PDB file of C-alpha atoms in Angstrom:
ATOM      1  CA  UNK K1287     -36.987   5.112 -52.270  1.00 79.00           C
ATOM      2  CA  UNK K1288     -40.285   3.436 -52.176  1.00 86.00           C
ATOM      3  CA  UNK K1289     -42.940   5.007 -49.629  1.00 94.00           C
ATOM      4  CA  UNK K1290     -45.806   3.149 -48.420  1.00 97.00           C
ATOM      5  CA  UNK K1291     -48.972   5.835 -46.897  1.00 97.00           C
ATOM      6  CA  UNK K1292     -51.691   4.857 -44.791  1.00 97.00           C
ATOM      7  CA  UNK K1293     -53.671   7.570 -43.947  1.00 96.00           C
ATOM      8  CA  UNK K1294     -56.089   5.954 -41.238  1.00 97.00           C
ATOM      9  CA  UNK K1295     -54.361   5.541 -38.307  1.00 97.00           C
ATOM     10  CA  UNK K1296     -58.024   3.781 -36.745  1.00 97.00           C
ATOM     11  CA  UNK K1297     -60.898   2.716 -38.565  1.00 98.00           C
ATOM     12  CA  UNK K1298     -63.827   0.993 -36.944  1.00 98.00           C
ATOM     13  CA  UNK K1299     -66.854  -0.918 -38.557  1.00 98.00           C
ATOM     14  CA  UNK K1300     -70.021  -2.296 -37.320  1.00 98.00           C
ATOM     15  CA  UNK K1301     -70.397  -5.946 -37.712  1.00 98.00           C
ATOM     16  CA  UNK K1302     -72.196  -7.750 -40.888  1.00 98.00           C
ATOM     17  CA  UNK K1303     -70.932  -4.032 -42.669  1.00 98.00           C
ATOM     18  CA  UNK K1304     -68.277  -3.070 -45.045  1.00 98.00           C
ATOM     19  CA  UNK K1305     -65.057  -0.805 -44.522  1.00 98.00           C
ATOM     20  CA  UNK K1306     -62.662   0.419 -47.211  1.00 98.00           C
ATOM     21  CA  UNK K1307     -58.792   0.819 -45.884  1.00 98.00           C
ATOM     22  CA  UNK K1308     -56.878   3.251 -47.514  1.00 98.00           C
ATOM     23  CA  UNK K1309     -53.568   2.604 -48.651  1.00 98.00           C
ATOM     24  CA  UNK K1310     -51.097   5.120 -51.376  1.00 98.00           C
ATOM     25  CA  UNK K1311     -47.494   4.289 -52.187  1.00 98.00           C
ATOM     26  CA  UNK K1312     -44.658   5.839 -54.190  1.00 96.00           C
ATOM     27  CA  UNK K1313     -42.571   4.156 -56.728  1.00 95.00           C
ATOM     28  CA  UNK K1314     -41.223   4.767 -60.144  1.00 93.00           C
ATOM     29  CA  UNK K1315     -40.815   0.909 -61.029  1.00 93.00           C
ATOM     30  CA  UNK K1316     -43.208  -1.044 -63.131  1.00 92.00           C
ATOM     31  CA  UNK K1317     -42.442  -4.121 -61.563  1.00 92.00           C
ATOM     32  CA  UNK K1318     -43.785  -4.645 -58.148  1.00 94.00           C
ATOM     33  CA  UNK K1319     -46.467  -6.362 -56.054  1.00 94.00           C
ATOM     34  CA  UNK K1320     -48.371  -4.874 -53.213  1.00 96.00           C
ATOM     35  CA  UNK K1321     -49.797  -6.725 -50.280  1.00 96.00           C
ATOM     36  CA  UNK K1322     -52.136  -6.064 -47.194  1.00 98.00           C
ATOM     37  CA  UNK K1323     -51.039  -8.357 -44.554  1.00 97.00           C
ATOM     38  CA  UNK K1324     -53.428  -8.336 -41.034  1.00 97.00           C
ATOM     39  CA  UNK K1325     -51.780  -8.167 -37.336  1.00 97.00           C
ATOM     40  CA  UNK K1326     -54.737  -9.416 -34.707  1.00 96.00           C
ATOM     41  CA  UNK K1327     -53.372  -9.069 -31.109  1.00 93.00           C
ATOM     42  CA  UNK K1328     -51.355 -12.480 -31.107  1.00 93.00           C
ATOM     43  CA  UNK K1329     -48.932 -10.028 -33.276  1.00 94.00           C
ATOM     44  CA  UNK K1330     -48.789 -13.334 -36.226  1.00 94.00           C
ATOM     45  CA  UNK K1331     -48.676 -11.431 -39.579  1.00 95.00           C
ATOM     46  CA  UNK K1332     -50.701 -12.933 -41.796  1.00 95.00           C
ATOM     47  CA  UNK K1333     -51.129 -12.651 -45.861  1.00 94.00           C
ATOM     48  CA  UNK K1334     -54.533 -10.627 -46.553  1.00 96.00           C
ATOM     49  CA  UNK K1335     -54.627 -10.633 -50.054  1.00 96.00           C
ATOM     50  CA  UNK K1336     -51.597 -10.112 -52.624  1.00 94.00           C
ATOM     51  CA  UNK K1337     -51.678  -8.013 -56.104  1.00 95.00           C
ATOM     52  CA  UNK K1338     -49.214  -8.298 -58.810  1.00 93.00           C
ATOM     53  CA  UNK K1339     -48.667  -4.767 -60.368  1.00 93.00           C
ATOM     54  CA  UNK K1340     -48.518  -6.092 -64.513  1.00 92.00           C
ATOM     55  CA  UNK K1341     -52.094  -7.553 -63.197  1.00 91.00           C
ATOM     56  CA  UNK K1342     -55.291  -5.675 -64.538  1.00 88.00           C
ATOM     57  CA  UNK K1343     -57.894  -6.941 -62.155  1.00 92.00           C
ATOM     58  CA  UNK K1344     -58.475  -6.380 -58.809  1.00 94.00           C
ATOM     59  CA  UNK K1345     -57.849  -9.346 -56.038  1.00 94.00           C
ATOM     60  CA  UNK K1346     -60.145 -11.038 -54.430  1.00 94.00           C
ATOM     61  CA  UNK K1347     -59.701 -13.199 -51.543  1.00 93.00           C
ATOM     62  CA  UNK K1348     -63.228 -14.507 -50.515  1.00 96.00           C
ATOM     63  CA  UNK K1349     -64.169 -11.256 -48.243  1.00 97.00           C
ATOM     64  CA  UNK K1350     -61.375  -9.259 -49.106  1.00 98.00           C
ATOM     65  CA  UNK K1351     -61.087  -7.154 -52.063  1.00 97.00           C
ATOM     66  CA  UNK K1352     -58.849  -4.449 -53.341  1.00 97.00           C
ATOM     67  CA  UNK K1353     -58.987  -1.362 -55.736  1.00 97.00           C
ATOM     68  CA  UNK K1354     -55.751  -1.383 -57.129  1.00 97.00           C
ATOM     69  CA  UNK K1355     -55.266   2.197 -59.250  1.00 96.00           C
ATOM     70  CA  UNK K1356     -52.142   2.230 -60.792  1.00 95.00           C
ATOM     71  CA  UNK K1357     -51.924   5.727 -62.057  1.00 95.00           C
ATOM     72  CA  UNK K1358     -53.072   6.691 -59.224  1.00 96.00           C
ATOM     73  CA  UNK K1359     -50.561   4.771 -56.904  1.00 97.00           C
ATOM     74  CA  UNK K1360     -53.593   3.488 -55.030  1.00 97.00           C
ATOM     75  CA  UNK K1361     -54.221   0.475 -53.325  1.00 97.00           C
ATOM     76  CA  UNK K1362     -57.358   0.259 -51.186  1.00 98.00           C
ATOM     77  CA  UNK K1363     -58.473  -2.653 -49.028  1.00 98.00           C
ATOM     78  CA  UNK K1364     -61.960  -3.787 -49.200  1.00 98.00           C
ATOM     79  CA  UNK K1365     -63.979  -6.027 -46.267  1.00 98.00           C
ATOM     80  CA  UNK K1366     -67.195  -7.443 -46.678  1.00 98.00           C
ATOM     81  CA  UNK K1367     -69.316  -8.577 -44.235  1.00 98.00           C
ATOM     82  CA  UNK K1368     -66.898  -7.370 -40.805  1.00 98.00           C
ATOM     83  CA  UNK K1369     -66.837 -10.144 -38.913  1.00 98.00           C
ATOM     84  CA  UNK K1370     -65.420  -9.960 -35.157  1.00 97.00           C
ATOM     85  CA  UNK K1371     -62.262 -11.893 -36.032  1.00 97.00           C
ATOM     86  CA  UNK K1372     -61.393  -9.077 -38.771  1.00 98.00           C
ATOM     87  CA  UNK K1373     -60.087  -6.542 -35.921  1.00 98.00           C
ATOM     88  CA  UNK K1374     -56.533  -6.630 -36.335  1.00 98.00           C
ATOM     89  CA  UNK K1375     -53.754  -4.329 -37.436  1.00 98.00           C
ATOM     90  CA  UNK K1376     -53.781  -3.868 -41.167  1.00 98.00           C
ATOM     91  CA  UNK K1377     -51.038  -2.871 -42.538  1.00 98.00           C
ATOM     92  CA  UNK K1378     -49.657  -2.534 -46.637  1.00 98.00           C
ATOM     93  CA  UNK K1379     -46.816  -3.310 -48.000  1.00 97.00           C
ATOM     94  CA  UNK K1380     -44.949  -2.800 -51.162  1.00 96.00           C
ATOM     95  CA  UNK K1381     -42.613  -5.038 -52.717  1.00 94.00           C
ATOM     96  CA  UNK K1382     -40.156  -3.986 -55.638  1.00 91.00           C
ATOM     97  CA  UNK K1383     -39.812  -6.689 -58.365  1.00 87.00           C
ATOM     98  CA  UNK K1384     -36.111  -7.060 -58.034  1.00 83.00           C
ATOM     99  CA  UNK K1385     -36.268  -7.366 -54.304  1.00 86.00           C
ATOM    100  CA  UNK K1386     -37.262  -9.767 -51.198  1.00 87.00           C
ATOM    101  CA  UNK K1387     -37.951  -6.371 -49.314  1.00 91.00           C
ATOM    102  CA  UNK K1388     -41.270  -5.419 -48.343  1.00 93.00           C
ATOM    103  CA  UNK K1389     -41.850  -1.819 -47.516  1.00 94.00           C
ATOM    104  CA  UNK K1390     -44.695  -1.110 -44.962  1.00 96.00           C
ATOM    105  CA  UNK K1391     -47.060   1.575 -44.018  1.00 97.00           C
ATOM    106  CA  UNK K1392     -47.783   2.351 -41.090  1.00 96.00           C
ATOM    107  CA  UNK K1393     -51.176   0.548 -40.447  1.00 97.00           C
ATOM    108  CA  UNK K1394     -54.666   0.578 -39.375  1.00 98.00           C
ATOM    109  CA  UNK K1395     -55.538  -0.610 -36.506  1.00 97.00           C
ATOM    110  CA  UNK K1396     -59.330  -1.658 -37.534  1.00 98.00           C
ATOM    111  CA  UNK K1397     -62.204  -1.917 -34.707  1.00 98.00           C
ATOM    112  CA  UNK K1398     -65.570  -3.938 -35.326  1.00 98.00           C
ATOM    113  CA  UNK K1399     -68.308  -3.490 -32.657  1.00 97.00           C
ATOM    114  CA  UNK K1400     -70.623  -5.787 -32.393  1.00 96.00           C
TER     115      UNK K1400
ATOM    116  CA  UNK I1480     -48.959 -23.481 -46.315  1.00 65.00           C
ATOM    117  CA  UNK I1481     -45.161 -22.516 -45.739  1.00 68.00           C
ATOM    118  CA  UNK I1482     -44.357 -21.897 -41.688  1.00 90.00           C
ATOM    119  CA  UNK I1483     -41.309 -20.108 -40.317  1.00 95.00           C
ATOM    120  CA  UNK I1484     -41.082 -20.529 -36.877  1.00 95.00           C
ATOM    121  CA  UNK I1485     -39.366 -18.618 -34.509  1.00 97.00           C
ATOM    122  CA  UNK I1486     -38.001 -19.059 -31.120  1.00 96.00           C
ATOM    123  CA  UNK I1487     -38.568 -17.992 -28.137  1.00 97.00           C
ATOM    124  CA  UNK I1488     -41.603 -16.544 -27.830  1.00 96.00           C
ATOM    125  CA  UNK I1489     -40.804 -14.301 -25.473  1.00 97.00           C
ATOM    126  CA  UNK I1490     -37.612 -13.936 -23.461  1.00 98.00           C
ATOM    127  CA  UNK I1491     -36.507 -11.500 -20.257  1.00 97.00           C
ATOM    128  CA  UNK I1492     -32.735 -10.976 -19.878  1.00 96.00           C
ATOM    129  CA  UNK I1493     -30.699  -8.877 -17.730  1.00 97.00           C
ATOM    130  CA  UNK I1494     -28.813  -5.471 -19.122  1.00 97.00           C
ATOM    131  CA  UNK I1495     -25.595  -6.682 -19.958  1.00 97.00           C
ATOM    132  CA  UNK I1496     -26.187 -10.194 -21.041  1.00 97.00           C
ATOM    133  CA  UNK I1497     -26.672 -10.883 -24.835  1.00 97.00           C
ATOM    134  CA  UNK I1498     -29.580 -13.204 -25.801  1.00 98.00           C
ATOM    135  CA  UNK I1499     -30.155 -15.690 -29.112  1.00 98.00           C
ATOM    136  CA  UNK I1500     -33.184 -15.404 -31.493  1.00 98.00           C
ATOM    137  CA  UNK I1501     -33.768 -18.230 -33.967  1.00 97.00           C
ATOM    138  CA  UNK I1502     -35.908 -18.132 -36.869  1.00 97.00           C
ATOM    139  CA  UNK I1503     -36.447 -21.048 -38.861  1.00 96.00           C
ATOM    140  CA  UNK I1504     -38.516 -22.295 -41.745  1.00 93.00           C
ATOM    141  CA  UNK I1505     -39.647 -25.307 -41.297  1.00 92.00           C
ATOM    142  CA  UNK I1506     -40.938 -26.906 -44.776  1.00 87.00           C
ATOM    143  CA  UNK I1507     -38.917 -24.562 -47.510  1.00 88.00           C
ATOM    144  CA  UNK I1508     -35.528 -23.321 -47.709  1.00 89.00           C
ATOM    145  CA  UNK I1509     -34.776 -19.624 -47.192  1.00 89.00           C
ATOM    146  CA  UNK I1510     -31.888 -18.267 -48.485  1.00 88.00           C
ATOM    147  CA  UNK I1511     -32.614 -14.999 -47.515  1.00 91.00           C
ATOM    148  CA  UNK I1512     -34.644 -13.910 -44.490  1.00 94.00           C
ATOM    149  CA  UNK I1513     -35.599 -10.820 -42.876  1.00 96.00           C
ATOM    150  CA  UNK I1514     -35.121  -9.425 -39.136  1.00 97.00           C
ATOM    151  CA  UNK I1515     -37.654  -6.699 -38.221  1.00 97.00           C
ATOM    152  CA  UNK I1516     -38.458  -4.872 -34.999  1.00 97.00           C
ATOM    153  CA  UNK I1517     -41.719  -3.644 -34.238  1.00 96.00           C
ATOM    154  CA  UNK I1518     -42.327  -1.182 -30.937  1.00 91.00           C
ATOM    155  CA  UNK I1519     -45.655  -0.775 -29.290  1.00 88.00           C
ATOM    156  CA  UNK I1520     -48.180   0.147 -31.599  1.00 87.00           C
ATOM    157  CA  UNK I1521     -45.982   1.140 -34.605  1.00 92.00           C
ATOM    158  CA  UNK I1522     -45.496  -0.685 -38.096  1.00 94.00           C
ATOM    159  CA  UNK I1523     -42.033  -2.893 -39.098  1.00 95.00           C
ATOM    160  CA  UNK I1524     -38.768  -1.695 -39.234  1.00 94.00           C
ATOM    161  CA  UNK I1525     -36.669  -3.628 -41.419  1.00 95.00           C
ATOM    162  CA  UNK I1526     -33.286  -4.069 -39.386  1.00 96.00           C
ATOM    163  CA  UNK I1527     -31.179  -6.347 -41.539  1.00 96.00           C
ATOM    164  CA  UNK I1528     -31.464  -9.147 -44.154  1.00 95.00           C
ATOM    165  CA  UNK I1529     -29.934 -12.594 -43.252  1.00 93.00           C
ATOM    166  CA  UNK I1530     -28.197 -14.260 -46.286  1.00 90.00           C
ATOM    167  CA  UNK I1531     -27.487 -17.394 -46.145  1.00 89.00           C
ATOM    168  CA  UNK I1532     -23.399 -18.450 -46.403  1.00 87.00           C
ATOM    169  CA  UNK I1533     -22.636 -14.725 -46.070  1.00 89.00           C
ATOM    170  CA  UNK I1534     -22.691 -11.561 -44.287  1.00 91.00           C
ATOM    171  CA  UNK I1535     -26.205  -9.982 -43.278  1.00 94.00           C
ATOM    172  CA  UNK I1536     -26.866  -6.495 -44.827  1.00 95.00           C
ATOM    173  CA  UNK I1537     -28.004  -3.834 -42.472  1.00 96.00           C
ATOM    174  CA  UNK I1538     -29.967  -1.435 -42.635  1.00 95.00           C
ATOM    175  CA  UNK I1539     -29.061   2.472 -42.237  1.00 95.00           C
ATOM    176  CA  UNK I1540     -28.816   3.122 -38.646  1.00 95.00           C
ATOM    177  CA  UNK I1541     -28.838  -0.440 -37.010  1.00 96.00           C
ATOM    178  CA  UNK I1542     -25.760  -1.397 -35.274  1.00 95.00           C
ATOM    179  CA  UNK I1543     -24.236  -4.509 -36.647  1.00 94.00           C
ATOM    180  CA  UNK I1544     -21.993  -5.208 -33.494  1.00 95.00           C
ATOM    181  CA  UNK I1545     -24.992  -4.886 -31.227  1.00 96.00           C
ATOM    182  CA  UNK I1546     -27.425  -6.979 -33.686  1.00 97.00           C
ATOM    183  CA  UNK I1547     -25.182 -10.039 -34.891  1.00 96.00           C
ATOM    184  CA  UNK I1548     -26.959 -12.241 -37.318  1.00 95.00           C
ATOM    185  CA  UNK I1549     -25.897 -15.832 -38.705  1.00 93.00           C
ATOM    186  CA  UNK I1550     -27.613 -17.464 -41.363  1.00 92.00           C
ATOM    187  CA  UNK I1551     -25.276 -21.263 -41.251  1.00 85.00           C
ATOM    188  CA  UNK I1552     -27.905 -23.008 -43.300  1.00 91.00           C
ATOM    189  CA  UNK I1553     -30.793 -22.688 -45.785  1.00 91.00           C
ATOM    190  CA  UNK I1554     -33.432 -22.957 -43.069  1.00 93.00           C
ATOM    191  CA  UNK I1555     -31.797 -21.243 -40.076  1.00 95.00           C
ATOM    192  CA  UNK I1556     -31.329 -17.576 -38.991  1.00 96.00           C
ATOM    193  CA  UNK I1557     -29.654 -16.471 -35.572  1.00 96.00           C
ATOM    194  CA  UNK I1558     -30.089 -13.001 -34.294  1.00 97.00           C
ATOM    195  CA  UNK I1559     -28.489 -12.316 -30.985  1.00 98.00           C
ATOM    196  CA  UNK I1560     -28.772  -8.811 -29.238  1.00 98.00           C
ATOM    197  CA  UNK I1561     -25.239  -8.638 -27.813  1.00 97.00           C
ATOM    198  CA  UNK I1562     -24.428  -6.548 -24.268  1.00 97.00           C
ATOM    199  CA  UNK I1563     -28.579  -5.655 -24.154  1.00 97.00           C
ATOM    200  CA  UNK I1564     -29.988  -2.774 -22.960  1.00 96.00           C
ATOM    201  CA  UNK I1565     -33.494  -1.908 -21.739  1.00 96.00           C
ATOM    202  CA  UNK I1566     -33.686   0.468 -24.661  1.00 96.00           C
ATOM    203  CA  UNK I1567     -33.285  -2.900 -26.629  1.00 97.00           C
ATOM    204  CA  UNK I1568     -36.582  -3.951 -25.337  1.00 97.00           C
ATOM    205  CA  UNK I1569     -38.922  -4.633 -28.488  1.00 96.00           C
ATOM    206  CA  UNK I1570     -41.101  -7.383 -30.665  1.00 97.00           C
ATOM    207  CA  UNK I1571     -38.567  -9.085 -33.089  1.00 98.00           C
ATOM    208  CA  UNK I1572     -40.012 -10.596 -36.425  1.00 97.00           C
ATOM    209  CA  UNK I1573     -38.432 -12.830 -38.615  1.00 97.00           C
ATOM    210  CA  UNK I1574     -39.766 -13.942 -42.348  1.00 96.00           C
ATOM    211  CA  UNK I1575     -39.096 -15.589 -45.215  1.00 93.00           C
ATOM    212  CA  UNK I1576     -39.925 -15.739 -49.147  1.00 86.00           C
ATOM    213  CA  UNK I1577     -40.855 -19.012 -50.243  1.00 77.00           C
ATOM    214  CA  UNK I1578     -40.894 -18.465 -53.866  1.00 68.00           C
ATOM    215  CA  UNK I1579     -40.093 -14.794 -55.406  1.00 62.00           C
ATOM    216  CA  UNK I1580     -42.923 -13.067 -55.655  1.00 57.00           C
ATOM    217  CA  UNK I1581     -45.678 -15.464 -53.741  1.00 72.00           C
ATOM    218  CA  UNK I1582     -46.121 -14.685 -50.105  1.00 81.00           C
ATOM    219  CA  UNK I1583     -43.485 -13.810 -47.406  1.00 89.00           C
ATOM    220  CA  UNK I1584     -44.130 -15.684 -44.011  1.00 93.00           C
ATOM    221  CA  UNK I1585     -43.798 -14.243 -40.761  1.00 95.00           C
ATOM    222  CA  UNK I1586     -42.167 -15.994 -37.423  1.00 96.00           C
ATOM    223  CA  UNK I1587     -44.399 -15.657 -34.573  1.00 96.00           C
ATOM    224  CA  UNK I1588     -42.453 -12.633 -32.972  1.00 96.00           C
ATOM    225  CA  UNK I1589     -40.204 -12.478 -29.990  1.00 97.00           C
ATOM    226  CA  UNK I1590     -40.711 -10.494 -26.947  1.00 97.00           C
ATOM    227  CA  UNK I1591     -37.578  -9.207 -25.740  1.00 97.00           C
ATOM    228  CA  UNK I1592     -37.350  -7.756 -22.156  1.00 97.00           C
ATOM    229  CA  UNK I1593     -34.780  -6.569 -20.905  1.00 97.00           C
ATOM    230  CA  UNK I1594     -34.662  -5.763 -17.368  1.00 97.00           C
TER     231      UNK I1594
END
């Protein structure tokens, strides 16, 4: 079974900065996407950024970047410029190819101080 | 961009009494959705996937006679905690694919109580 790791249960960044969230997963498919979805306190999961496994380059959602390794089962999520309205809940996901599942990790509960 | 709504927000029911979740998406049709619960401070667990004109498929561990789901049409799914308990007392999430592959979208959550 696919496993989803994030190893930072708490990050916190200062404002105007950048943070890196860590995210590893598990899978011996070739055909999957992976996905960092953000939880602020309302508890409304909402789409970060999305990467399609067969895709080469990294994401990039305005702000948001990743560093998808594939041989190294890595998925990192990037944030530029830590605004106030970026403290959430982060959490990744994994989705196998054949499948409507998503897997998640645990999260990250990020922190940015003003 | 695609919305699945869910309803109620946030309910309080007394042990014993069963209550009704709906999850619907409002501007695609869903022919499979997704039930999670979520406790305090703790990631998704995937309970069961609704399938539309069929039975839901459970996950290992969730108990199908306490959790009864009903998916009647392609934008509607019905969970309803049957006989609740306090120790049923959680955040329930619904979502949806709209397209394989694209994005899955996310009810607003349910705050169940039970007292």
């Amino acid at each position: 079974a696919q496993t989803v790791t994030q190893s930072q249960p708490e990050m916190s960044v200062q404002e105007a900065e950048t943070v890196t969230l860590s995210c590893t997963y598990d899978t011996s498919e070739s055909d999957y996407y992976l996905f960092w979805y953000k939880q602020p306190p309302s508890r409304q999961m909402i789409l970060v950024i999305r990467q399609e496994a067969y895709k080469q380059q990294n994401a990039t959602e305005n702000r948001f970047s990743v560093n998808f390794q594939k041989a190294a089962k890595s998925f990192s999520l990037k944030i530029s410029d830590s605004q106030l309205g970026d403290a959430a809940m982060y959490f990744c996901a994994y989705r196998s190819g054949g499948s409507e599942k998503l897997v998640f990790g645990k999260g990250t509960k990020l922190t940015v101080n003003p | 961009g695609a919305v699945v709504s869910q309803h109620p927000s946030w309910v309080i029911c007394k042990s014993g009494t069963s209550v009704k979740i709906e999850c619907r998406s409002l501007d695609f049709q869903a022919t499979t959705m997704f039930w999670y619960r979520q406790f305090p401070k703790q990631s998704l667990m995937l309970m069961a996937t609704s399938n539309e004109g069929s039975k839901a498929t459970y996950e290992q561990g969730v108990e199908k006679d306490k959790f009864l789901i009903n998916h009647a049409s392609l934008t509607l799914s019905t969970l309803t905690v049957t006989s609740a308990h306090p120790e049923d007392s959680s955040f329930y999430i619904c979502s949806a694919w709209q397209g394989l592959g694209t994005e899955a979208f996310f009810g607003q959550g349910t705050r169940l109580t039970v007292v």
